[in-house]
Every structure is written in structure tokens, then in C-alpha cells.
Amino acid sequence: MPYNICMVSDFFYPNVGGVESHLYQLSQRLSQRGHKVIIVTHSYGQRTGVRYLTNGLKVYYVPTMIIYSSATFPNLYGFFPIFRNIVIRENIDIVHGHGAFSSLCHEAILHGRTMGLKACFTDHSLFGFADASSILTNKLLKFTLSDIDHVICVSHTSKENTVLRAALSPRHVSVIPNAVVASQFLPDPTAADPNFITIVVISRLVYRKGMDLLVAIIPRICAMHPKVKFIIGGDGPKRIDLEQMREKHLLHDRVELIGSVPHHDVRNVLIQGHIFLNTSLTEAFCIAIVEAACAGQGLYSFFSRLSGPNTVINFLPYRLLVVSTKVGGVPEVLPRHMINYAKPEEDDLVIAVSKAIHMIRYEVVKPATFNDELKDKYSWKNVAERTEKVYDLISMTQNSPLIERLRRYYGCGLYAGKIFCMVIALDYLFWIFLEIVFPRDTIERAQRFPYKKYQTFEYSKRCELSTTTDSKKDI
Amino acid sequence: MSPSQYSLNPLTNELSYRALPGVREYVVHSDAQIWSITSIAFLTLCAIFSYVMRDIVYMRWVIGCALAAWVWIKFNTVKEESILAVRNVGVQVKTTYLSGRSVSQFIERSRVCDIIIHEAITMWQVKFYMAIITAKQDKMTVVFEHLLPPLNPTLITVYHGARSMIFSDTNP
């Protein structure tokens, strides 16, 4: 049964990141399954208004004020009129919010519930419980998730974390991991330098990605193994530390800092390496290591998929070994034989990397069809199917009356519960006011995008291909 | 073009058109009048106030400002907006106010790149609008900018009519 879904998040293109690409890919697959998906986000500079992306994905860039790192200034009731207008004109059934840091998402879920729609939330990150920002965000999350139909988390660790933070029942939380577009990360064994063993690191250079650990282990590994090179992609506040380390130990020829890498170039950097290193201190679900494992697969599996049986196949046993810190949701991501783990400590990481170098050098590696394996395991088609099941589940629930909602919010805390109830009551009154002043029948419904006209393949075949290529127009 | 022969034909309650070989004009009216009920009520209220408080000096200034504001609003209320498309010549977009004043903009055929319908987010709503993309200009020219009629009969009719004049060589 086709739904009309509104995805809301502060984080969307042109901002680049995990949440953004998750939103985009999931929306594309859901619209291929026949649902209508729109995305609501805040305006980025001059980019405000309505835009159409590939396959008719409609994005509303709502003008709001931004406080920090692309997150909106929380003005609770200011967003309500325009959100109500968008929801009515598009006949939305389900509001799906992404990202706990995004205030637009929390507001949209709140207003959606007041209007009687079904709401769903996807959590992409892990949080602590001890520091000030975590305590506040957790309370806010508890507020939003007091009255929600379903929550989706990207890993089992993330599910535990969210359930504890927001005091939810685990029955209302599903785990749907992220996916990767495997065809964007096809391997190429000729790209790596045969004289050296290259270790690739691609991440934002910030504290929580373990850059201090990286600064500590690079000199030790370079001293222990003379034929090892590092390529570090990405940018951030910790870049200065890495450059200082390079100066101090005179490693200019061994360590290469290539700066920030756009997403379409990531594959070209990954194929230059033999080992992928991830040193993060906390990670809900590390999609980077899945991308790395995809990008370094045996040539055999790549050719056998595309060429006929008479082609001569050049068989090179080769793969991109992944070395990662065993934190958060990382152990759930890759099978045991594709990854080496280490504790997030300097000594343990050095041992793990040395073991990986040994495995590469003496070719203990087993050639495998990793790209195919991962392609089946982590596909966006699978994520969209599972998300659709969540939507089926929440469509069957009944809407609770206002008094029941107030009762749920009241249980948030001694003082917070009362404040939240006041917020909800005012929200409800504001909604009644909007219904009177801007009646529903004066709002003109939007035209439905002719998806069928722009789809020349059946949707199952379409899902195999990458959605980055433009859809072919009907002739 | 004598108005008696080529008269304004109403299509909907707000849209009317005028057609000649090679020329189409679409006019959207608003139902604003100079002497509407609210204006008469407001003026009688001002009259009552000025009589009741005729002793208080500063109230004259207040009532004077209120009357001036009313006059200014009436002068800037849009009575009708029109688009005139002439084949191979160009497009003219005109706005007529209640006071009789009209503001028009002419775009010649060589500068018209495209005529489109798109949606935009205004303060608290999302509205459809029709615009002409002109060459060598940063901003599009929005047709029916103040009245913003609905999509379903009005904008689509005007869209097809104007496009058939501008972007085709033969008679429609």
C-alpha cells in the first residue's frame, strides 16, 4: 500500500555526510517501491524553496536560522505553519525524522503528532550520559520519543544506547543497518603501489574519530616497518596535530595528507591502499569500513559479474584489510574474516596494524568475493524493504487522544513532565488556531510527480544499479 | 484593437482572456474595491472618533495618520494583473492598481528563454507561480506576482496559452 512519507532532517545535501546520503538513498529506493517521498530541510545559503532531485525527489528548503554546524535554531512554533502547509498540500501520512541533533526533526515529529500523523525516528549516533550536552540532548530526545510510533536504530549497540537514553520499550525499536552502494566502490588492484604497503585513513580529523591515537601510532609503525606508507584523507581541527607529528619525526615521504576528499573521489583514494585503518573512539555504525571492504576485493569477482565465460580472467588475490578499534557498533558491521580489531589504545593498535602488515606481506590473505557478499548484505533495497515493514506496522496503530498524549509526556520527569505538557497543550491550541485561520480547503494540493514516466526499468532491476546515474527519460 | 470586437471573455471567476490571431491576453482580477464594507466601516469609525474626541489635539494627528494609511493601502491594492503574449514580438506583464495606475514590463521574444511554473515558499505557505526566464537578467519575471492565482484552472490555462504564442510558429 503506497504511503506518502515526509523525511525531515536538518542535514541534507549540499551538506555532505552519512545522514544526508542515508536520507537520499533511502528516499530513492522507497520512491522506486511506489511510495511518495518528500524531504524537508532548512535552507543552505541561497538555496531556499522547492527543488527536484533525481527521480522526482522533492526537497523543501525551508528558510530558518542556523546556529551551529548546520543545525537550526529551535523555534518551536515558528516552524508549525509552514510545516502544516507542506504536509497538507502533499497529503502526508507518515513523518520520518532523522538525527538526534537536528531540532527541525524534533519539531516536525511534535507537530506531526499534534496533527494526527504517524511518526517515526531514526537515530544515527551514539551518545554518552555524563557530560552537559549529552544530558540536555537526552532529555530532549526523551521528550520527542515519549509519543512516537516507532524508532529505528542503525545497529544493536545503538539500539541499547537509544533505549537507555530515552527510556523506551525495546519492542518499539527496530534495527535497520545502513547500507552502501557497492557499485560505487569497485576495486582496482593495479592502483596500489607494489613497492610499499599503503595504509589509508579517511575520516573527519576530529577528536572523536581517534586522531590522537593516530598521531601516536604513526611514528611507531613507520619506525618498525620501513616499507609502509600512510595516506590520510579528510580535514578538521586535528590536522595541525598530524602535520606537527610529521614534522617532528621527519616522515614527509612516508605520510601523505591529501586534505578533504569529496565523496565521489573516496573510491580512488581507497583503491590505492592495502590496509584501511579506523581509529574512532565511538561509532554507532561505521559505513566507512564497509566501503573500504567493498573497494578492495579480488579482481575475479569483479570480472565474473560483467564479462562472458570466454574472457581471460586475470586472477589477483588481493583485498583491502580493515583494521579498526572495537568500539560501539563496529563489531556488528563486517564478518570476522574481513577485519582486525584492536582496543582503542596505542599499543593494541600497533599490534593489530603490524599483524595486518604481516598478513599482506606474506599473502596470508584469502581471495574472496567480498564485494558480492557485501553487496547482498548491505544493499539499500534491503533497507527500504525493512523500512516499509516499519511503516506497515505503524499505519496499523490507532491515534491516541490528546489526554493520552499528555499523560505520556507527563511521565518524562518531575519538572520536565509538567513543562512538556504545557508545550504540547500550547501546540494543540496553535494547531486549532491555524485550522481556523488557514482552513484546509484553501491549501492547494501539489501535483504528483509522474514517477512511472521516468522509470524505464522494472524497479527490481533498477535497485541493482547505482542511483547516482540520472534516470533515463521516456522517449 | 477596438474593445467592442475583441472583448474580454471570462473563463473562471477571476480569469478572463482576449484572443486575436497571434495575440493572447490573460487578465486575473481581484475582488478588491475602493468602497468595500471594511473601508466604509473604518471611515465611519474615524468620523465618530474625530467628533467624539474633537477637543483632544493629538487625536487629530492619530486619525490623520490612520486616514493616510488607509489611502496608501488603497493606492497599493492590486485590481488586476495581466499577461499579453504576441507572437514573435514578446510578452508584456502588467499590474493595475485601484487608483488606475498601472505598471508594466515588456520582454521581447529574443530575450524570453522559457516560461515555467514552479512552487515557492513564502512566509507561511507554499504557492505555485508562473515566471518568465529572461536572458541577461538575474531574476525571473513573475507573472501575477501579487495576486498569485491557484494552479488548477488559472495558471495552467495561462501557461499553455502563453507558450503556444511564444514557442510555436503555427497557429494553435
GROMACS .gro file of C-alpha atoms in nm, chain B residues 91-159:
model
   69
  566VAL     CA    1   0.544   3.932  -2.368
  567GLN     CA    2   0.407   4.215  -2.154
  568VAL     CA    3   0.329   4.178  -1.786
  569LYS     CA    4   0.108   4.448  -1.636
  570THR     CA    5  -0.021   4.527  -1.288
  571THR     CA    6  -0.313   4.767  -1.242
  572TYR     CA    7  -0.386   4.924  -0.904
  573LEU     CA    8  -0.715   5.053  -0.765
  574SER     CA    9  -0.614   5.412  -0.828
  575GLY     CA   10  -0.593   5.342  -1.202
  576ARG     CA   11  -0.214   5.346  -1.207
  577SER     CA   12  -0.058   5.061  -1.399
  578VAL     CA   13   0.296   4.924  -1.404
  579SER     CA   14   0.401   4.717  -1.699
  580GLN     CA   15   0.710   4.537  -1.814
  581PHE     CA   16   0.778   4.425  -2.169
  582ILE     CA   17   1.012   4.139  -2.258
  583GLU     CA   18   1.097   4.092  -2.625
  584ARG     CA   19   1.078   3.750  -2.785
  585SER     CA   20   1.454   3.713  -2.829
  586ARG     CA   21   1.508   3.762  -2.455
  587VAL     CA   22   1.243   3.512  -2.344
  588CYS     CA   23   1.429   3.192  -2.255
  589ASP     CA   24   1.143   2.997  -2.104
  590ILE     CA   25   0.806   3.024  -1.935
  591ILE     CA   26   0.776   2.798  -1.631
  592ILE     CA   27   0.551   2.712  -1.339
  593HIS     CA   28   0.724   2.644  -1.010
  594GLU     CA   29   0.650   2.645  -0.637
  595ALA     CA   30   0.796   2.881  -0.383
  596ILE     CA   31   0.793   2.907  -0.008
  597THR     CA   32   0.651   3.237   0.113
  598MET     CA   33   0.621   3.332   0.478
  599TRP     CA   34   0.388   3.055   0.586
  600GLN     CA   35   0.273   2.881   0.274
  601VAL     CA   36   0.393   2.721  -0.043
  602LYS     CA   37   0.241   2.870  -0.356
  603PHE     CA   38   0.256   2.799  -0.727
  604TYR     CA   39   0.372   3.080  -0.950
  605MET     CA   40   0.438   3.134  -1.317
  606ALA     CA   41   0.756   3.305  -1.428
  607ILE     CA   42   0.936   3.411  -1.740
  608ILE     CA   43   1.306   3.343  -1.751
  609THR     CA   44   1.469   3.630  -1.936
  610ALA     CA   45   1.815   3.639  -2.082
  611LYS     CA   46   2.082   3.860  -1.928
  612GLN     CA   47   1.882   3.903  -1.611
  613ASP     CA   48   1.942   3.751  -1.269
  614LYS     CA   49   1.582   3.743  -1.151
  615MET     CA   50   1.289   3.585  -1.329
  616THR     CA   51   0.987   3.799  -1.408
  617VAL     CA   52   0.699   3.664  -1.204
  618VAL     CA   53   0.360   3.681  -1.374
  619PHE     CA   54   0.061   3.763  -1.147
  620GLU     CA   55   0.309   3.843  -0.872
  621HIS     CA   56   0.067   3.998  -0.624
  622LEU     CA   57  -0.247   3.800  -0.685
  623LEU     CA   58  -0.087   3.454  -0.713
  624PRO     CA   59  -0.388   3.267  -0.853
  625PRO     CA   60  -0.429   2.892  -0.798
  626LEU     CA   61  -0.272   2.635  -1.027
  627ASN     CA   62  -0.567   2.435  -1.139
  628PRO     CA   63  -0.769   2.625  -1.384
  629THR     CA   64  -0.587   2.956  -1.392
  630LEU     CA   65  -0.212   2.907  -1.414
  631ILE     CA   66  -0.230   2.602  -1.637
  632THR     CA   67  -0.457   2.779  -1.888
  633VAL     CA   68  -0.232   3.084  -1.896
  634TYR     CA   69   0.076   2.861  -1.922
   0.00000   0.00000   0.00000
